[in-house]
Amino acid sequence: DSGVTQTPKHLITATGQRVTLRCSPRSGDLSVYWYQQSLDQGLQFLIHYYNGEERAKGNILERFSAQQFPDLHSELNLSSLELGDSALYFCASSSTGTSGQETQYFGPGTRLLVL
Amino acid sequence: AQTVTQSQPEMSVQEAETVTLSCTYDTSESDYYLFWYKQPPSRQMILVIRQEAYKQQNATENRFSVNFQKAAKSFSLKISDSQLGDAAMYFCAYGLYSGSRLTFGEGTQLTVNP
């Protein structure tokens, strides 16, 4: 158990819908990262938040957005869902965000299926 | 942009034997970290080992060790005394010292035969 929690574990929805994925980092970690794992794209970095502020964006679609709240949990919002958005979405956390590449610990993931 | 390449999509090993998984990366940076993560059928991403680029000594964690060749940009993972529980997808990952994202390779599926 990495200490990172993600909810829900599974999500089945329809095209055009909107969903919210939630992540709670390890105790004391200020950084939260979101990754997408799909069959055709592999593991892709989406976005990084540090202590409530966005620090880096990767291959994140405009239909996707994220935020980190004062209690440090983070939410990834996916809207206007398409079939191709079906994937495993991981959240990871680490203790720092600016002064060193600390190890990222991954949550169990949320498996999204868009029908 | 940094890239990570795992040239072995699949590997197999007999239980109790040793296996080496390969990883190469491309970067123009000098300060970075390298990681091996394991993803068993549960799909959980589990850290196996990490290496700081500034360290010459190869990292070891029990039965897992790496061969880090900075000049060659190579980072292989050796698993000794392989166990059935080692069967998983293994991902090599690169991260900048001052950066945030991890760049992952395509993965190597390891099968352990009894």
Coordinates of C-alpha atoms in Angstrom, one line a residue:
Chain A
D1 CA 0.0 0.0 0.0
S2 CA 1.6 3.2 -1.2
G3 CA -0.5 5.5 1.0
V4 CA -2.1 7.2 -2.0
T5 CA -5.8 6.7 -2.4
Q6 CA -7.9 7.1 -5.4
T7 CA -11.7 6.9 -5.9
P8 CA -13.6 5.5 -7.5
K9 CA -11.8 2.3 -8.5
H10 CA -14.0 1.7 -11.5
L11 CA -16.1 4.1 -13.5
I12 CA -18.4 3.2 -16.5
T13 CA -20.0 6.1 -18.3
A14 CA -21.3 7.1 -21.7
T15 CA -19.8 9.3 -24.4
G16 CA -20.4 13.0 -23.8
Q17 CA -20.6 12.7 -20.1
R18 CA -18.4 14.3 -17.4
V19 CA -16.7 12.5 -14.6
T20 CA -14.5 13.5 -11.6
L21 CA -11.6 11.3 -10.3
R22 CA -10.4 11.9 -6.8
C23 CA -6.9 11.5 -5.3
S24 CA -5.6 11.8 -1.8
P25 CA -1.8 12.0 -1.5
R26 CA 0.4 10.3 1.1
S27 CA 0.4 12.1 4.4
G28 CA 2.8 15.0 4.2
D29 CA 3.2 15.0 0.4
L30 CA 2.6 18.3 -1.3
S31 CA 2.8 17.2 -4.9
V32 CA 0.2 15.4 -6.9
Y33 CA 0.7 14.1 -10.4
W34 CA -1.9 12.6 -12.8
Y35 CA -1.0 10.0 -15.4
Q36 CA -3.1 8.2 -18.0
Q37 CA -2.3 4.7 -19.1
S38 CA -3.9 3.5 -22.3
L39 CA -3.2 0.6 -24.6
D40 CA -2.1 2.8 -27.5
Q41 CA -0.4 5.7 -25.7
G42 CA 1.3 3.9 -22.8
L43 CA 1.8 5.8 -19.6
Q44 CA 1.5 9.6 -20.2
F45 CA 2.0 12.5 -17.8
L46 CA -1.0 14.8 -17.6
I47 CA -0.5 17.4 -15.0
H48 CA 1.3 18.2 -11.7
Y49 CA 0.1 20.3 -8.8
Y50 CA 2.3 21.4 -5.9
N51 CA 0.6 22.8 -2.7
G52 CA -2.4 23.9 -4.6
E53 CA -0.6 25.4 -7.6
E54 CA -0.3 24.0 -11.1
R55 CA 3.4 23.3 -11.8
A56 CA 3.5 21.5 -15.1
K57 CA 1.2 20.3 -17.9
G58 CA 1.8 17.4 -20.1
N59 CA -0.4 15.7 -22.7
I60 CA -3.6 16.9 -21.1
L61 CA -6.6 17.5 -23.4
E62 CA -8.5 20.8 -23.1
R63 CA -11.6 18.8 -22.1
F64 CA -9.7 17.7 -19.0
S65 CA -8.9 19.8 -16.0
A66 CA -7.6 19.4 -12.5
Q67 CA -7.2 21.1 -9.3
Q68 CA -5.6 20.6 -5.9
F69 CA -7.5 21.7 -2.8
P70 CA -6.2 23.3 0.5
D71 CA -6.3 19.9 2.1
L72 CA -4.0 18.7 -0.7
H73 CA -6.4 16.2 -2.3
S74 CA -6.8 16.6 -6.0
E75 CA -9.5 16.0 -8.6
L76 CA -9.2 15.3 -12.2
N77 CA -12.3 16.4 -14.2
L78 CA -12.9 14.7 -17.6
S79 CA -15.7 16.2 -19.8
S80 CA -17.3 15.5 -23.1
L81 CA -16.0 12.0 -22.8
E82 CA -15.0 10.0 -25.9
L83 CA -14.4 6.3 -26.4
G84 CA -10.7 7.0 -26.6
D85 CA -10.7 8.4 -23.1
S86 CA -11.1 4.9 -21.7
A87 CA -8.0 4.2 -19.7
L88 CA -6.5 3.7 -16.3
Y89 CA -5.9 7.0 -14.6
F90 CA -3.2 7.1 -11.9
C91 CA -2.5 9.7 -9.3
A92 CA 1.0 9.8 -7.7
S93 CA 2.4 11.9 -4.9
S94 CA 5.8 13.0 -3.7
S95 CA 7.1 15.1 -0.9
T96 CA 8.6 17.9 -3.0
G97 CA 7.7 19.7 -6.2
T98 CA 10.4 22.1 -6.9
S99 CA 13.8 21.3 -5.5
G100 CA 14.4 17.7 -6.5
Q101 CA 12.8 14.8 -8.2
E102 CA 11.6 12.9 -5.2
T103 CA 10.2 9.5 -5.7
Q104 CA 6.6 9.4 -6.9
Y105 CA 4.3 6.9 -5.2
F106 CA 1.3 5.8 -7.2
G107 CA -2.2 5.2 -6.2
P108 CA -4.2 2.1 -7.3
G109 CA -5.7 3.9 -10.2
T110 CA -9.2 4.6 -11.5
R111 CA -10.3 2.4 -14.4
L112 CA -12.5 4.5 -16.7
L113 CA -14.6 2.8 -19.4
V114 CA -16.5 5.1 -21.8
L115 CA -19.3 3.3 -23.7
Chain B
A1 CA 12.5 15.8 -25.3
Q2 CA 13.5 13.0 -23.2
T3 CA 12.7 9.5 -24.4
V4 CA 12.9 6.1 -22.7
T5 CA 13.2 2.9 -24.7
Q6 CA 12.6 -0.7 -23.5
S7 CA 13.5 -2.9 -26.4
Q8 CA 12.3 -6.2 -24.9
P9 CA 8.5 -6.3 -25.0
E10 CA 8.5 -9.7 -23.3
M11 CA 11.0 -11.7 -21.2
S12 CA 10.8 -15.0 -19.4
V13 CA 12.9 -16.6 -16.7
Q14 CA 12.8 -19.8 -14.7
E15 CA 12.1 -19.6 -11.0
A16 CA 15.3 -19.1 -9.0
E17 CA 17.2 -17.9 -12.0
T18 CA 18.5 -14.4 -12.9
V19 CA 17.1 -12.1 -15.5
T20 CA 18.1 -8.7 -16.8
L21 CA 15.7 -6.2 -18.3
S22 CA 17.1 -3.5 -20.5
C23 CA 16.4 0.3 -20.7
T24 CA 18.0 3.1 -22.6
Y25 CA 17.1 6.7 -22.5
D26 CA 17.9 9.9 -24.3
T27 CA 18.6 13.2 -22.5
S28 CA 20.9 16.2 -22.7
E29 CA 20.5 16.8 -19.0
S30 CA 23.1 15.9 -16.4
D31 CA 20.9 15.8 -13.3
Y32 CA 18.2 13.3 -13.3
Y33 CA 16.7 10.2 -11.7
L34 CA 15.9 6.8 -13.1
F35 CA 13.4 4.4 -11.8
W36 CA 12.0 0.9 -12.3
Y37 CA 8.4 0.4 -11.5
K38 CA 6.6 -2.9 -11.4
Q39 CA 2.9 -3.4 -12.5
P40 CA 1.5 -6.7 -11.5
P41 CA -1.9 -7.9 -12.8
S42 CA -3.6 -5.8 -10.2
R43 CA -2.3 -2.8 -12.3
Q44 CA -0.9 -1.1 -9.2
M45 CA 2.4 0.8 -10.0
I46 CA 5.0 -0.3 -7.4
L47 CA 8.4 1.3 -7.1
V48 CA 11.2 -1.3 -7.4
I49 CA 14.3 0.8 -7.3
R50 CA 15.7 4.2 -8.0
Q51 CA 19.0 5.6 -9.2
E52 CA 20.3 9.2 -9.0
A53 CA 22.4 10.1 -12.0
Y54 CA 25.1 11.8 -9.9
K55 CA 25.8 8.6 -8.0
Q56 CA 28.3 6.2 -9.6
Q57 CA 27.4 3.4 -7.4
N58 CA 24.6 1.1 -8.7
A59 CA 21.5 1.0 -6.6
T60 CA 20.4 -2.3 -5.0
E61 CA 17.3 -3.4 -3.2
N62 CA 17.4 -7.0 -2.0
R63 CA 17.2 -9.2 -5.1
F64 CA 16.9 -6.2 -7.4
S65 CA 20.0 -4.3 -8.7
V66 CA 20.7 -2.0 -11.6
N67 CA 23.5 -1.5 -14.0
F68 CA 23.7 2.2 -14.6
Q69 CA 25.9 3.3 -17.5
K70 CA 25.6 7.1 -17.7
A71 CA 27.7 7.6 -20.7
A72 CA 25.9 4.9 -22.6
K73 CA 22.5 6.2 -21.2
S74 CA 21.7 2.7 -20.2
F75 CA 19.8 1.5 -17.1
S76 CA 19.2 -2.2 -16.8
L77 CA 17.4 -4.1 -14.0
K78 CA 18.7 -7.4 -12.7
I79 CA 16.4 -9.6 -10.8
S80 CA 18.2 -12.4 -8.9
D81 CA 16.6 -15.6 -7.6
S82 CA 13.4 -14.9 -9.5
Q83 CA 10.2 -15.7 -7.7
L84 CA 6.7 -16.3 -9.1
G85 CA 5.6 -13.0 -7.5
D86 CA 8.1 -11.1 -9.7
A87 CA 5.9 -11.8 -12.8
A88 CA 4.6 -8.4 -13.9
M89 CA 5.1 -5.6 -16.4
Y90 CA 8.2 -3.6 -15.6
F91 CA 8.5 0.0 -16.6
C92 CA 11.7 2.1 -16.7
A93 CA 11.1 5.8 -16.0
Y94 CA 13.2 9.0 -16.2
G95 CA 12.7 12.2 -14.3
L96 CA 14.6 15.4 -14.2
Y97 CA 16.2 16.5 -11.0
S98 CA 14.3 19.8 -11.0
G99 CA 11.4 18.6 -13.0
S100 CA 8.1 17.0 -12.3
R101 CA 7.0 14.5 -14.9
L102 CA 8.2 11.0 -15.2
T103 CA 8.7 9.7 -18.7
F104 CA 8.1 6.0 -19.0
G105 CA 9.3 3.3 -21.4
E106 CA 6.9 1.0 -23.2
G107 CA 7.3 -1.8 -20.6
T108 CA 8.6 -5.3 -20.5
Q109 CA 6.3 -8.1 -19.6
L110 CA 8.2 -10.6 -17.4
T111 CA 7.0 -14.2 -17.0
V112 CA 8.4 -16.4 -14.3
N113 CA 8.2 -20.1 -15.1
P114 CA 8.0 -22.6 -12.2

